[in-house]
Structures are given as structure tokens and as C-alpha cells.
């Protein structure tokens, strides 16, 4: 009887999260391509002209003398001709605190009110201008808007964490097809970030080094490296949970988006455009989610913000759901090799446009 060679189990850099890298059957990127029918809906509530269909904007960028003017919608007015626009979500998961709310009687289990904000940020007036195909100038506005919203929201007493994330395409949870990012604030640290924080704090206490800075030094040289510019580096993480997952880190030690300089904003726009453009061309516009991990207070010595990108190409089934251990059928080394080529092609294409 033949015995198969065992697969490798890998632990995340910091989290106690395990992945089985199950690459017995070599999978090519084309095995994952699923063409989705793309149609613009007859009526998009997020497209220009339909501003009255959403709540008043908490932030709009308007073109102004070659620059940008920042406004809010006030007194029933809805600004038109915006570059980016951010509104409260009509169906929020988290809501601002209110005075008169009756306390629910506890049942002996732990509960906390879902106090916070839930916003939708329209990334472009163009319905389809997602980061994989966007103009870098437009992505610069998007990142500046992330920074402005983070800055306003993180000052509120009941906000502990500002989560900025994107669901691309219906299969990844986007219920509206207009390009948008969501922002949710939570009153406590969500589990993944709390665990990253705790682990990186332990490393820092021991070695006085940032755990993430150490990871970057290693991944820059290795077989999981994908792309870099002066300020950012992209690589497939050692224990990737998702096929073709990659992370983008600032090279400079920074704990949140509020630390970015003007040129760093522009270079992050380039990083998003190049890396997501490479993903887009490699897997023919796959569904994906991305999320920033950032901490806005008290952890700046040892926390290092980053963006995690999770292509949605596999389905979590019984084993993953019941155990919290994952099976990934594409090794991060293979993913990185394919992404590296696709991203560098994307980069030369961008330069010749
Ligand atoms: Zn639209
Ligand atoms: Zn660092
Ligand atoms: Zn993270």
C-alpha cells in the first residue's frame, strides 16, 4: 500500500491559527477563474444623480481649483459632482449611542451594545472603477478619505477600533455593485486584531523589536515576496488561509493610516492599483475581501498597520467551520510566484499607458 507524503501544517506569524497547505494536486490560476456575469443595475442608488437615495453624506470630496474641497451634506442638501462620497449605512450593524435606551435584562451571558458607526464610502462616481483598474489619482482620493474618516471616528469615546474593509463582487458579499468600501467602528478590539496586538506586544517586551518589522525583513528576501515600491511591500503570508492571499505593509514602522505622509498616500495608491490590478488580471477579476488592520492609540511601539487581501476562491466547509483550522490548496510560494509575474506585467502596462 502506498502512503502519501504528509501535507504541511503552518501557524500564522502571530495568531494561533493553523493552515494545512494541501498542494498534492497542483492547481493553476486558471482552475479558479469563474466568470461572473457583470451587469450594471438599471438603477444604482450610489451612482451620481441618485444622492437623495442615501442618507446625507458625512464626507464628500468636491473638485476645487485643481485640488479638493471637503464638505458634508447639511440641511437636506445633497452635494453633486463628488469625487468620493461617504454616507451612513442604511442597514447599520453598529449604531451611535442614544440616550433613552432601555437596558435589556441580562440572561447570565455576556453582551455589549453594538455601539459605533457603519458607513459606506463610494470610491468613485464611476460605477465600475474598482482599485484593480482605477486611476491612481482616484485611489489617492479614496485613501485620503479613509484617513479623514479614521481621524474623525477614532476620536469618539465609544470607538476603540476603526475597521476599513472592502467586499468585491457579489460572491464576496457586496450587495451593491457600485464600487465602495465600508467602515465600521467597534467599541472593543475585534478578536483577530486583539490577538495580533497581544502577540506583538509580547515580542516587543522581550526583544524591543516590532514583530511585523521583523517579518518584513524576512519576507522581502524570500519566495513569498510579490512586489515593492519605496514605501510598501507585498507578499503572500507564510500561513495563507486563502488561495492567492497577500498582504501589503508600509516599510516604515507606523501603527495606523493617520501616520501617512502625502507621498506615502500616493505610493499606497500605486501599491493598491498595482497589486489588485495583478490579482484582477491573473484570476480575471475574482471576488475578494480586503481589510486594514490598524490601531489608532496606545500601541504604536509594537503594532504595525497592514492591509490583508483575501481572494474568495474556495468555500469554507465542515472542517474549517467546525475546527477553525483551514485547508489551503495553493501554497503561498506558488501564489506569490504567479502574483509576482502578474503584478510586474500590470506595472509595465501601467507605465506604458
Ligand atoms: Zn453605481
Ligand atoms: Zn513595525
Ligand atoms: Zn493582520
XYZ file of C-alpha atoms and ligand atoms in Angstrom:
356
model
C 0.000 0.000 0.000
C 1.245 3.474 -0.893
C 1.383 6.111 1.773
C 1.052 9.713 0.637
C 3.586 12.230 1.906
C 2.019 14.295 4.691
C 0.993 17.861 3.967
C 2.470 20.701 5.951
C 0.614 22.491 8.746
C 1.665 26.095 9.236
C 0.987 28.508 12.051
C 0.351 32.204 11.427
C 3.208 34.579 12.292
C 1.415 35.811 15.399
C -2.021 34.239 15.723
C -2.609 30.743 16.997
C -4.206 29.945 13.649
C -3.237 26.885 11.653
C -3.446 26.145 7.960
C -2.911 22.887 6.142
C -1.087 23.625 2.895
C -2.631 20.869 0.798
C -0.987 21.094 -2.588
C -0.993 17.455 -3.677
C -2.766 18.377 -6.826
C -1.024 21.288 -8.462
C -3.621 23.940 -9.195
C -3.135 26.553 -11.863
C -4.609 30.037 -11.545
C -6.989 29.235 -14.420
C -8.553 26.468 -12.301
C -10.013 29.209 -10.120
C -11.402 31.506 -12.784
C -15.140 31.824 -12.547
C -16.603 34.275 -14.989
C -19.383 36.178 -13.368
C -21.968 37.932 -15.379
C -21.437 41.625 -14.874
C -24.314 43.926 -15.319
C -24.877 47.408 -14.171
C -28.220 47.538 -12.423
C -30.876 49.691 -14.080
C -30.835 51.961 -11.108
C -27.856 52.304 -8.811
C -28.512 54.206 -5.568
C -24.811 55.022 -5.278
C -24.343 56.494 -8.762
C -24.158 60.278 -9.252
C -27.613 61.776 -9.622
C -29.159 59.464 -7.012
C -27.682 61.164 -3.946
C -31.170 61.623 -2.460
C -31.500 57.834 -2.195
C -28.856 57.662 0.521
C -28.617 59.406 3.908
C -26.788 62.771 3.912
C -23.046 62.414 3.353
C -20.720 62.691 6.347
C -17.923 63.484 3.879
C -17.706 64.456 0.225
C -14.688 65.482 -1.812
C -15.519 68.074 -4.435
C -13.177 69.216 -7.186
C -11.928 72.720 -6.491
C -9.305 74.728 -8.402
C -7.164 71.713 -9.240
C -7.475 70.483 -5.655
C -10.159 69.040 -3.444
C -12.692 70.706 -1.181
C -14.086 68.659 1.725
C -17.747 69.071 2.623
C -20.700 67.390 4.345
C -24.339 67.273 3.250
C -26.236 69.662 5.538
C -29.854 70.829 5.828
C -31.332 68.448 3.304
C -28.763 69.448 0.699
C -27.009 66.721 -1.277
C -23.722 67.705 -2.888
C -23.380 66.685 -6.530
C -20.260 66.263 -8.685
C -18.356 64.497 -5.948
C -15.069 62.617 -6.320
C -15.679 60.382 -3.298
C -18.674 60.314 -1.000
C -19.202 58.705 2.400
C -22.653 58.097 3.932
C -24.052 56.212 6.934
C -25.129 52.671 6.032
C -28.908 52.348 5.707
C -28.781 48.985 7.477
C -26.061 49.531 10.066
C -24.529 46.722 12.114
C -23.305 49.294 14.661
C -25.196 52.445 15.687
C -24.152 55.574 17.645
C -25.100 55.669 21.323
C -28.563 57.001 22.128
C -29.834 58.475 25.358
C -33.017 56.660 26.101
C -32.446 53.007 25.536
C -33.916 50.587 27.965
C -31.389 48.176 29.422
C -32.204 44.649 28.463
C -32.370 42.221 31.316
C -29.247 40.106 31.323
C -29.670 36.388 30.922
C -26.453 35.483 32.634
C -24.469 35.569 29.409
C -22.132 38.293 28.232
C -23.473 41.052 26.000
C -22.410 44.501 24.990
C -24.255 47.096 22.913
C -23.174 47.272 19.265
C -22.339 50.957 19.621
C -20.443 52.596 16.801
C -20.659 53.733 13.215
C -21.246 51.928 9.962
C -20.519 53.851 6.779
C -20.390 53.280 3.041
C -17.702 55.075 1.078
C -18.302 55.427 -2.653
C -14.848 55.156 -4.173
C -15.648 56.825 -7.458
C -18.508 58.437 -9.352
C -17.761 55.775 -11.996
C -19.814 52.708 -11.152
C -17.057 50.177 -12.008
C -13.835 51.943 -11.071
C -12.549 49.365 -8.587
C -8.954 49.563 -7.263
C -7.682 46.914 -9.701
C -8.440 49.179 -12.660
C -8.721 52.630 -11.084
C -6.794 55.777 -11.862
C -4.067 56.242 -9.261
C -5.277 59.834 -8.788
C -8.727 58.493 -7.860
C -7.279 55.933 -5.425
C -5.361 58.763 -3.792
C -8.720 60.419 -3.004
C -10.029 57.111 -1.641
C -7.086 56.668 0.734
C -7.311 60.285 1.859
C -10.975 59.671 2.632
C -10.040 56.549 4.653
C -7.658 58.754 6.620
C -10.231 61.523 7.159
C -12.878 59.079 8.370
C -10.414 57.245 10.625
C -9.341 60.573 12.069
C -12.880 61.723 12.849
C -14.189 58.384 14.113
C -11.258 57.349 16.311
C -11.697 60.445 18.473
C -15.094 59.349 19.732
C -15.170 57.993 23.256
C -17.053 54.836 22.340
C -14.806 53.961 19.394
C -11.991 51.533 20.084
C -11.347 50.267 16.593
C -11.926 51.588 13.066
C -12.308 48.768 10.550
C -11.972 49.634 6.860
C -12.838 46.810 4.513
C -13.972 46.074 1.003
C -16.143 43.308 -0.425
C -15.531 42.925 -4.136
C -18.342 41.382 -6.163
C -21.479 39.660 -5.017
C -19.709 36.356 -4.289
C -17.608 38.177 -1.696
C -20.593 39.780 -0.031
C -21.037 43.041 -1.921
C -24.776 43.623 -2.099
C -24.327 46.831 -4.110
C -22.269 46.647 -7.289
C -21.152 50.282 -7.234
C -17.512 50.453 -6.094
C -17.491 51.039 -2.363
C -15.625 50.461 0.874
C -17.288 50.005 4.258
C -16.162 51.463 7.543
C -17.324 50.021 10.845
C -16.218 51.158 14.276
C -16.379 48.791 17.215
C -16.406 49.527 20.960
C -13.712 46.916 21.622
C -10.899 45.334 19.598
C -12.147 42.599 17.300
C -10.627 39.191 18.019
C -8.029 38.993 15.243
C -6.614 42.429 15.968
C -6.653 41.831 19.712
C -4.653 38.640 19.227
C -2.194 40.343 16.861
C -1.813 43.119 19.420
C -1.172 40.766 22.288
C 1.360 38.667 20.390
C 3.239 41.682 19.016
C 3.313 43.269 22.466
C 4.878 40.096 23.880
C 7.584 40.164 21.195
C 8.244 43.835 21.828
C 8.534 43.363 25.588
C 11.067 40.599 25.069
C 13.200 41.945 22.187
C 12.166 45.603 21.916
C 11.526 44.902 18.257
C 8.356 45.191 16.240
C 7.286 41.667 15.261
C 5.906 42.945 11.958
C 9.119 44.811 11.047
C 10.958 41.506 11.605
C 8.505 39.651 9.342
C 9.042 42.221 6.581
C 12.816 41.758 6.647
C 12.365 38.011 6.159
C 9.604 38.139 3.533
C 11.396 40.760 1.442
C 14.089 38.237 0.518
C 12.071 35.067 0.305
C 9.950 33.018 -2.076
C 6.715 34.657 -0.913
C 7.742 38.162 -1.964
C 5.465 39.752 -4.593
C 6.181 43.425 -5.127
C 7.580 46.567 -3.522
C 7.956 50.269 -4.097
C 9.817 52.755 -1.933
C 7.298 52.680 0.891
C 5.334 49.416 0.605
C 5.936 45.725 0.280
C 3.514 42.976 -0.760
C 3.929 39.269 -0.056
C 1.937 36.087 0.375
C 1.880 35.334 4.116
C 3.593 32.161 5.397
C 0.352 30.606 6.636
C -2.041 31.972 3.998
C -5.581 30.880 4.739
C -6.910 31.698 1.258
C -5.557 30.755 -2.173
C -3.636 33.782 -3.570
C -3.944 35.734 -0.327
C -1.486 38.616 0.001
C -0.683 41.355 2.482
C 0.606 44.883 1.933
C 2.739 46.553 4.614
C 4.302 50.005 4.932
C 8.072 49.612 5.235
C 8.216 52.402 7.773
C 7.002 51.419 11.219
C 3.546 53.001 11.529
C 0.560 51.910 13.617
C -2.279 53.423 11.576
C -3.229 55.283 8.415
C -3.042 58.611 10.260
C 0.760 58.315 10.119
C 0.962 58.516 6.311
C 2.703 61.428 4.607
C 1.360 62.868 1.373
C 3.818 60.947 -0.777
C 3.097 57.777 1.177
C -0.609 58.173 0.348
C 0.270 58.381 -3.328
C 2.578 55.369 -3.112
C -0.100 53.383 -1.298
C -2.478 54.229 -4.143
C 0.139 52.843 -6.538
C 0.545 49.738 -4.390
C -3.217 49.080 -4.362
C -3.546 49.695 -8.070
C -0.583 47.507 -9.000
C -1.243 44.575 -6.656
C -5.023 44.447 -7.067
C -4.529 45.018 -10.803
C -2.248 41.970 -10.877
C -4.816 39.901 -8.974
C -7.503 41.154 -11.338
C -5.598 40.100 -14.452
C -4.277 36.802 -13.034
C -7.684 35.476 -11.970
C -9.940 37.516 -14.260
C -11.432 39.860 -11.704
C -12.009 37.397 -8.867
C -14.223 38.194 -5.890
C -12.158 39.213 -2.874
C -12.322 40.899 0.503
C -9.732 43.153 1.978
C -9.361 44.686 5.405
C -6.959 47.104 7.027
C -5.570 46.219 10.428
C -4.648 49.409 12.242
C -4.531 50.680 15.791
C -5.011 54.370 16.482
C -3.865 54.613 20.101
C -1.512 53.314 22.748
C 0.109 50.559 20.757
C 2.290 52.500 18.386
C 5.565 50.968 19.590
C 4.652 47.426 18.680
C 1.701 47.479 16.258
C 2.302 47.926 12.541
C -0.681 48.590 10.281
C -1.215 46.492 7.184
C -3.744 45.513 4.564
C -4.815 41.877 4.182
C -6.319 40.800 0.855
C -8.344 37.563 0.731
C -9.397 36.358 -2.721
C -12.591 34.351 -2.422
C -11.876 31.261 -4.469
C -12.563 28.449 -2.019
C -15.555 27.551 0.097
C -15.159 27.014 3.818
C -16.880 23.781 4.644
C -17.370 21.441 7.588
C -13.756 21.087 8.653
C -12.971 24.822 8.563
C -16.227 25.848 10.204
C -16.160 23.272 12.960
C -12.470 23.495 13.842
C -11.123 26.948 12.941
C -8.262 25.207 11.118
C -8.045 25.872 7.405
C -7.065 23.970 4.305
C -5.439 25.981 1.527
C -4.927 24.196 -1.797
C -2.449 26.774 -3.147
C 0.861 27.190 -1.345
C 1.773 30.814 -0.645
C 5.019 30.211 -2.575
C 3.070 29.221 -5.719
C 0.619 32.063 -5.177
C 3.475 34.551 -4.858
C 5.212 33.278 -7.994
C 2.060 33.742 -10.066
C 1.170 37.070 -8.490
C 4.734 38.352 -8.872
C 4.578 37.813 -12.632
C 1.054 39.211 -12.971
C 1.836 42.266 -10.859
C 5.012 43.094 -12.745
C 3.149 42.796 -16.065
C 0.492 45.092 -14.629
C 3.162 47.556 -13.592
C 4.708 47.725 -17.066
C 1.253 48.050 -18.598
C 0.530 50.998 -16.274
C 3.804 52.669 -17.200
C 3.099 52.467 -20.924
C -0.412 53.901 -20.664
Zn -23.424 52.969 -9.460
Zn 6.976 47.676 12.723
Zn -3.423 41.479 10.426
